């Protein structure tokens, strides 16, 4: 089967899952964006996905995105979904329309500084470590509420919403309280700002139904669309440059 055919089959299955979750929770499928996580997959895979109508793609690493994005169809729009080191903020601002992984005030300030230099207005989501996992990046919920007004004062950033990654589990129901808490935190943040925060980026291949039932507006799906991720062979020179 060709790349496009097998991708079309998987895309269909993912769209059916999204539609079923929307039907169960009285939501409209057009209110849930499917973001295709293309990390570790080549530009040809992105091109096949664009051919099938997907337009929003997620990458975890600036370095990989820098090599791949120029080879992809210009119609593709790019979200950064992985942790960003401040020394890569300049490239991140140049490459990505949306940065979903803003996880500290200092990173927000760094992004704002580069956005001013490049005359850009990046959309940002604030990443929250809802479950307080030591292995994960993201704002502590209390700290986010304390610092939110200051983030909002950065002139170049457009804060669109919140993002989280639920703790890994084979039981998607375990993620439900995490997703619910992100939604409640979004409501409080929106009150603090006195403005709507429409985006909730939550849900991946294993737990997208639960995320949609809890209000997700963008699900980040890799494996269910593209199959298992091939391991990237990286040039040796990048070994000293972890992201
Ligand atoms: C890799 C990744 C995903 C996609 O995960 P799958 O389980 O393959 O769907 C989603 N979000 C983030 C932040 C990721 O790093």
mmCIF file of C-alpha atoms and ligand atoms in Angstrom:
data_model
loop_
_atom_site.group_PDB
_atom_site.id
_atom_site.type_symbol
_atom_site.label_atom_id
_atom_site.label_comp_id
_atom_site.label_asym_id
_atom_site.label_seq_id
_atom_site.Cartn_x
_atom_site.Cartn_y
_atom_site.Cartn_z
ATOM 1 C CA UNK A 1 0.000 0.000 0.000
ATOM 2 C CA UNK A 2 1.298 3.485 -0.820
ATOM 3 C CA UNK A 3 2.212 5.991 1.863
ATOM 4 C CA UNK A 4 -0.847 8.081 1.027
ATOM 5 C CA UNK A 5 -3.210 5.073 1.103
ATOM 6 C CA UNK A 6 -2.066 3.766 4.470
ATOM 7 C CA UNK A 7 -2.069 7.275 5.880
ATOM 8 C CA UNK A 8 -5.587 7.826 4.520
ATOM 9 C CA UNK A 9 -6.766 4.717 6.359
ATOM 10 C CA UNK A 10 -5.263 5.812 9.663
ATOM 11 C CA UNK A 11 -6.519 9.378 9.232
ATOM 12 C CA UNK A 12 -10.015 8.036 8.691
ATOM 13 C CA UNK A 13 -9.831 6.027 11.891
ATOM 14 C CA UNK A 14 -8.574 9.024 13.888
ATOM 15 C CA UNK A 15 -11.307 11.261 12.457
ATOM 16 C CA UNK A 16 -13.917 8.658 13.404
ATOM 17 C CA UNK A 17 -12.561 8.592 16.965
ATOM 18 C CA UNK A 18 -12.754 12.406 17.122
ATOM 19 C CA UNK A 19 -16.294 12.410 15.738
ATOM 20 C CA UNK A 20 -17.459 9.743 18.177
ATOM 21 C CA UNK A 21 -15.994 11.631 21.152
ATOM 22 C CA UNK A 22 -17.646 14.841 19.943
ATOM 23 C CA UNK A 23 -20.992 13.084 19.539
ATOM 24 C CA UNK A 24 -20.760 11.683 23.083
ATOM 25 C CA UNK A 25 -20.014 15.092 24.563
ATOM 26 C CA UNK A 26 -22.328 17.264 22.459
ATOM 27 C CA UNK A 27 -19.467 19.040 20.688
ATOM 28 C CA UNK A 28 -18.901 19.854 17.035
ATOM 29 C CA UNK A 29 -16.008 18.045 15.275
ATOM 30 C CA UNK A 30 -15.033 21.312 13.553
ATOM 31 C CA UNK A 31 -14.223 22.739 16.992
ATOM 32 C CA UNK A 32 -11.446 20.176 17.485
ATOM 33 C CA UNK A 33 -8.268 20.673 15.443
ATOM 34 C CA UNK A 34 -6.240 17.607 14.543
ATOM 35 C CA UNK A 35 -2.552 18.469 14.855
ATOM 36 C CA UNK A 36 -0.364 15.861 13.144
ATOM 37 C CA UNK A 37 2.805 15.188 15.129
ATOM 38 C CA UNK A 38 5.443 14.626 12.452
ATOM 39 C CA UNK A 39 8.524 14.351 14.693
ATOM 40 C CA UNK A 40 10.948 11.661 13.468
ATOM 41 C CA UNK A 41 9.034 11.385 10.193
ATOM 42 C CA UNK A 42 10.422 12.725 6.915
ATOM 43 C CA UNK A 43 9.128 15.574 4.753
ATOM 44 C CA UNK A 44 7.578 13.036 2.331
ATOM 45 C CA UNK A 45 5.246 11.908 5.106
ATOM 46 C CA UNK A 46 4.226 15.504 5.756
ATOM 47 C CA UNK A 47 3.618 16.002 2.029
ATOM 48 C CA UNK A 48 1.364 12.923 1.953
ATOM 49 C CA UNK A 49 -0.559 14.246 4.967
ATOM 50 C CA UNK A 50 -1.001 17.646 3.299
ATOM 51 C CA UNK A 51 -2.314 15.882 0.208
ATOM 52 C CA UNK A 52 -4.987 14.311 2.438
ATOM 53 C CA UNK A 53 -6.022 17.699 3.801
ATOM 54 C CA UNK A 54 -4.045 17.932 7.044
ATOM 55 C CA UNK A 55 -2.579 21.393 7.556
ATOM 56 C CA UNK A 56 -1.333 21.685 11.141
ATOM 57 C CA UNK A 57 1.842 19.860 12.131
ATOM 58 C CA UNK A 58 3.769 19.539 15.379
ATOM 59 C CA UNK A 59 7.488 19.135 15.902
ATOM 60 C CA UNK A 60 9.332 18.610 19.196
ATOM 61 C CA UNK A 61 12.799 19.791 18.295
ATOM 62 C CA UNK A 62 13.942 23.015 16.706
ATOM 63 C CA UNK A 63 16.921 21.345 15.094
ATOM 64 C CA UNK A 64 14.819 18.698 13.353
ATOM 65 C CA UNK A 65 12.250 21.305 12.285
ATOM 66 C CA UNK A 66 14.931 23.563 10.844
ATOM 67 C CA UNK A 67 16.004 20.796 8.470
ATOM 68 C CA UNK A 68 12.525 19.495 7.640
ATOM 69 C CA UNK A 69 10.218 22.503 7.283
ATOM 70 C CA UNK A 70 11.922 23.935 4.165
ATOM 71 C CA UNK A 71 11.353 20.565 2.429
ATOM 72 C CA UNK A 72 7.633 20.469 3.245
ATOM 73 C CA UNK A 73 4.690 21.951 1.328
ATOM 74 C CA UNK A 74 4.294 25.664 2.071
ATOM 75 C CA UNK A 75 0.667 25.065 3.060
ATOM 76 C CA UNK A 76 1.757 23.241 6.215
ATOM 77 C CA UNK A 77 1.551 25.290 9.420
ATOM 78 C CA UNK A 78 3.877 24.476 12.261
ATOM 79 C CA UNK A 79 3.525 24.221 16.046
ATOM 80 C CA UNK A 80 6.440 23.645 18.397
ATOM 81 C CA UNK A 81 5.307 21.110 21.006
ATOM 82 C CA UNK A 82 8.590 20.162 22.715
ATOM 83 C CA UNK A 83 10.656 21.844 25.406
ATOM 84 C CA UNK A 84 12.513 24.874 24.131
ATOM 85 C CA UNK A 85 15.929 25.960 25.346
ATOM 86 C CA UNK A 86 16.321 29.718 25.338
ATOM 87 C CA UNK A 87 19.359 29.507 23.031
ATOM 88 C CA UNK A 88 16.998 28.161 20.342
ATOM 89 C CA UNK A 89 14.323 30.809 20.850
ATOM 90 C CA UNK A 90 15.445 32.831 17.833
ATOM 91 C CA UNK A 91 15.050 29.873 15.441
ATOM 92 C CA UNK A 92 11.798 28.815 17.079
ATOM 93 C CA UNK A 93 10.290 32.256 16.438
ATOM 94 C CA UNK A 94 11.425 32.129 12.802
ATOM 95 C CA UNK A 95 10.136 28.602 12.131
ATOM 96 C CA UNK A 96 6.895 28.217 14.077
ATOM 97 C CA UNK A 97 3.564 29.999 13.824
ATOM 98 C CA UNK A 98 2.603 28.700 17.273
ATOM 99 C CA UNK A 99 4.775 27.762 20.245
ATOM 100 C CA UNK A 100 2.799 25.419 22.516
ATOM 101 C CA UNK A 101 5.549 24.752 25.013
ATOM 102 C CA UNK A 102 6.088 28.070 26.806
ATOM 103 C CA UNK A 103 6.895 26.775 30.277
ATOM 104 C CA UNK A 104 8.417 29.721 32.171
ATOM 105 C CA UNK A 105 8.325 33.494 32.407
ATOM 106 C CA UNK A 106 11.973 33.741 31.360
ATOM 107 C CA UNK A 107 11.331 31.700 28.199
ATOM 108 C CA UNK A 108 8.297 33.866 27.400
ATOM 109 C CA UNK A 109 10.489 36.969 27.755
ATOM 110 C CA UNK A 110 13.143 35.475 25.481
ATOM 111 C CA UNK A 111 10.556 34.602 22.816
ATOM 112 C CA UNK A 112 9.108 38.105 23.050
ATOM 113 C CA UNK A 113 12.551 39.657 22.576
ATOM 114 C CA UNK A 114 13.248 37.635 19.406
ATOM 115 C CA UNK A 115 9.723 38.212 18.119
ATOM 116 C CA UNK A 116 10.317 41.970 18.352
ATOM 117 C CA UNK A 117 13.611 41.662 16.450
ATOM 118 C CA UNK A 118 11.968 39.560 13.735
ATOM 119 C CA UNK A 119 8.785 41.680 13.653
ATOM 120 C CA UNK A 120 6.628 38.641 14.367
ATOM 121 C CA UNK A 121 3.689 37.963 16.682
ATOM 122 C CA UNK A 122 3.896 34.309 17.663
ATOM 123 C CA UNK A 123 0.824 32.590 19.012
ATOM 124 C CA UNK A 124 1.699 30.863 22.245
ATOM 125 C CA UNK A 125 0.140 28.281 24.540
ATOM 126 C CA UNK A 126 1.349 28.013 28.110
ATOM 127 C CA UNK A 127 2.372 24.463 29.021
ATOM 128 C CA UNK A 128 1.185 23.307 32.432
ATOM 129 C CA UNK A 129 2.586 20.408 34.443
ATOM 130 C CA UNK A 130 -0.823 19.608 35.916
ATOM 131 C CA UNK A 131 0.196 16.377 37.652
ATOM 132 C CA UNK A 132 3.444 17.823 39.025
ATOM 133 C CA UNK A 133 5.616 15.142 37.427
ATOM 134 C CA UNK A 134 9.325 15.760 37.983
ATOM 135 C CA UNK A 135 10.097 14.289 34.537
ATOM 136 C CA UNK A 136 7.978 16.893 32.736
ATOM 137 C CA UNK A 137 8.346 20.526 31.865
ATOM 138 C CA UNK A 138 5.545 23.009 32.365
ATOM 139 C CA UNK A 139 4.225 25.597 34.752
ATOM 140 C CA UNK A 140 3.075 24.705 38.210
ATOM 141 C CA UNK A 141 -0.607 25.824 38.190
ATOM 142 C CA UNK A 142 -0.231 28.244 41.154
ATOM 143 C CA UNK A 143 2.868 29.810 39.709
ATOM 144 C CA UNK A 144 1.186 30.257 36.348
ATOM 145 C CA UNK A 145 -1.664 32.194 37.963
ATOM 146 C CA UNK A 146 0.850 34.357 39.846
ATOM 147 C CA UNK A 147 2.910 35.152 36.733
ATOM 148 C CA UNK A 148 0.204 35.247 34.093
ATOM 149 C CA UNK A 149 -0.337 39.007 34.119
ATOM 150 C CA UNK A 150 3.371 39.520 33.561
ATOM 151 C CA UNK A 151 3.426 37.100 30.619
ATOM 152 C CA UNK A 152 0.417 38.893 29.215
ATOM 153 C CA UNK A 153 2.252 42.230 29.320
ATOM 154 C CA UNK A 154 4.855 40.976 26.826
ATOM 155 C CA UNK A 155 3.824 42.958 23.762
ATOM 156 C CA UNK A 156 4.662 40.485 20.995
ATOM 157 C CA UNK A 157 3.114 37.306 22.364
ATOM 158 C CA UNK A 158 -0.469 36.338 21.664
ATOM 159 C CA UNK A 159 -1.573 33.978 24.437
ATOM 160 C CA UNK A 160 -4.184 31.653 22.944
ATOM 161 C CA UNK A 161 -4.518 29.004 25.624
ATOM 162 C CA UNK A 162 -2.992 26.203 27.666
ATOM 163 C CA UNK A 163 -1.323 22.909 26.811
ATOM 164 C CA UNK A 164 -0.609 19.787 28.845
ATOM 165 C CA UNK A 165 0.724 16.266 28.460
ATOM 166 C CA UNK A 166 -1.035 13.761 30.700
ATOM 167 C CA UNK A 167 1.068 11.238 32.646
ATOM 168 C CA UNK A 168 1.648 8.105 30.613
ATOM 169 C CA UNK A 169 -0.849 5.338 31.301
ATOM 170 C CA UNK A 170 -2.410 2.470 29.364
ATOM 171 C CA UNK A 171 -5.769 3.515 30.858
ATOM 172 C CA UNK A 172 -6.981 6.752 29.219
ATOM 173 C CA UNK A 173 -9.451 7.352 32.067
ATOM 174 C CA UNK A 174 -6.433 8.106 34.285
ATOM 175 C CA UNK A 175 -5.900 11.239 32.203
ATOM 176 C CA UNK A 176 -9.417 12.591 32.738
ATOM 177 C CA UNK A 177 -8.776 14.449 36.032
ATOM 178 C CA UNK A 178 -5.645 15.997 34.508
ATOM 179 C CA UNK A 179 -7.555 17.271 31.484
ATOM 180 C CA UNK A 180 -10.378 18.525 33.675
ATOM 181 C CA UNK A 181 -7.952 20.433 35.869
ATOM 182 C CA UNK A 182 -6.376 22.061 32.822
ATOM 183 C CA UNK A 183 -9.823 23.233 31.703
ATOM 184 C CA UNK A 184 -10.609 24.636 35.157
ATOM 185 C CA UNK A 185 -7.217 26.354 35.268
ATOM 186 C CA UNK A 186 -7.913 27.831 31.833
ATOM 187 C CA UNK A 187 -11.179 29.276 33.166
ATOM 188 C CA UNK A 188 -9.365 30.894 36.124
ATOM 189 C CA UNK A 189 -6.605 32.249 33.862
ATOM 190 C CA UNK A 190 -9.202 33.702 31.561
ATOM 191 C CA UNK A 191 -10.760 35.520 34.553
ATOM 192 C CA UNK A 192 -7.337 36.846 35.581
ATOM 193 C CA UNK A 193 -6.768 38.200 32.062
ATOM 194 C CA UNK A 194 -10.326 39.407 31.577
ATOM 195 C CA UNK A 195 -10.191 37.849 28.118
ATOM 196 C CA UNK A 196 -11.071 34.477 26.637
ATOM 197 C CA UNK A 197 -8.395 31.795 26.307
ATOM 198 C CA UNK A 198 -10.024 29.630 23.666
ATOM 199 C CA UNK A 199 -7.391 26.922 23.184
ATOM 200 C CA UNK A 200 -6.948 23.745 25.222
ATOM 201 C CA UNK A 201 -4.207 21.615 23.639
ATOM 202 C CA UNK A 202 -4.615 18.209 25.233
ATOM 203 C CA UNK A 203 -4.986 14.601 24.116
ATOM 204 C CA UNK A 204 -2.649 12.355 22.098
ATOM 205 C CA UNK A 205 -3.000 9.007 20.291
ATOM 206 C CA UNK A 206 -3.876 7.096 23.451
ATOM 207 C CA UNK A 207 -6.223 9.502 25.198
ATOM 208 C CA UNK A 208 -7.766 11.858 22.658
ATOM 209 C CA UNK A 209 -11.370 10.785 23.349
ATOM 210 C CA UNK A 210 -11.134 11.611 27.051
ATOM 211 C CA UNK A 211 -9.435 14.918 26.219
ATOM 212 C CA UNK A 212 -12.220 15.894 23.814
ATOM 213 C CA UNK A 213 -14.870 14.971 26.383
ATOM 214 C CA UNK A 214 -13.087 17.320 28.801
ATOM 215 C CA UNK A 215 -12.990 20.217 26.340
ATOM 216 C CA UNK A 216 -9.858 19.817 24.208
ATOM 217 C CA UNK A 217 -9.798 22.095 21.157
ATOM 218 C CA UNK A 218 -6.617 20.639 19.635
ATOM 219 C CA UNK A 219 -5.409 17.052 19.863
ATOM 220 C CA UNK A 220 -1.759 16.261 19.071
ATOM 221 C CA UNK A 221 -1.647 12.904 17.313
ATOM 222 C CA UNK A 222 1.477 11.119 16.118
ATOM 223 C CA UNK A 223 1.461 7.318 16.358
ATOM 224 C CA UNK A 224 -2.219 6.834 15.493
ATOM 225 C CA UNK A 225 -1.681 8.731 12.220
ATOM 226 C CA UNK A 226 1.816 7.839 11.146
ATOM 227 C CA UNK A 227 2.457 4.537 12.924
ATOM 228 C CA UNK A 228 5.424 3.903 15.193
ATOM 229 C CA UNK A 229 8.074 6.614 14.986
ATOM 230 C CA UNK A 230 11.272 5.595 13.211
ATOM 231 C CA UNK A 231 14.380 6.443 15.186
ATOM 232 C CA UNK A 232 16.220 9.355 13.729
ATOM 233 C CA UNK A 233 19.792 8.952 12.688
ATOM 234 C CA UNK A 234 21.428 12.178 13.663
ATOM 235 C CA UNK A 235 24.742 13.541 12.543
ATOM 236 C CA UNK A 236 27.445 12.989 15.154
ATOM 237 C CA UNK A 237 27.974 16.726 15.479
ATOM 238 C CA UNK A 238 24.514 17.104 17.037
ATOM 239 C CA UNK A 239 25.343 14.781 19.944
ATOM 240 C CA UNK A 240 26.755 17.665 21.923
ATOM 241 C CA UNK A 241 23.631 19.679 21.257
ATOM 242 C CA UNK A 242 20.731 17.958 23.025
ATOM 243 C CA UNK A 243 17.323 19.619 22.974
HETATM 244 C C1 LIG B 1 5.180 12.997 20.556
HETATM 245 C C2 LIG B 1 4.165 13.916 21.131
HETATM 246 C C3 LIG B 1 2.788 13.757 20.865
HETATM 247 C C4 LIG B 1 2.227 12.618 20.025
HETATM 248 O O1 LIG B 1 2.218 11.441 20.745
HETATM 249 P P1 LIG B 1 1.504 10.127 20.156
HETATM 250 O O2 LIG B 1 1.277 9.300 21.362
HETATM 251 O O3 LIG B 1 2.449 9.528 19.180
HETATM 252 O O4 LIG B 1 0.229 10.557 19.517
HETATM 253 C C5 LIG B 1 1.913 14.690 21.397
HETATM 254 N N1 LIG B 1 2.342 15.728 22.151
HETATM 255 C C6 LIG B 1 3.640 15.904 22.441
HETATM 256 C C7 LIG B 1 4.053 17.065 23.267
HETATM 257 C C8 LIG B 1 4.599 15.007 21.944
HETATM 258 O O5 LIG B 1 5.891 15.193 22.251
#
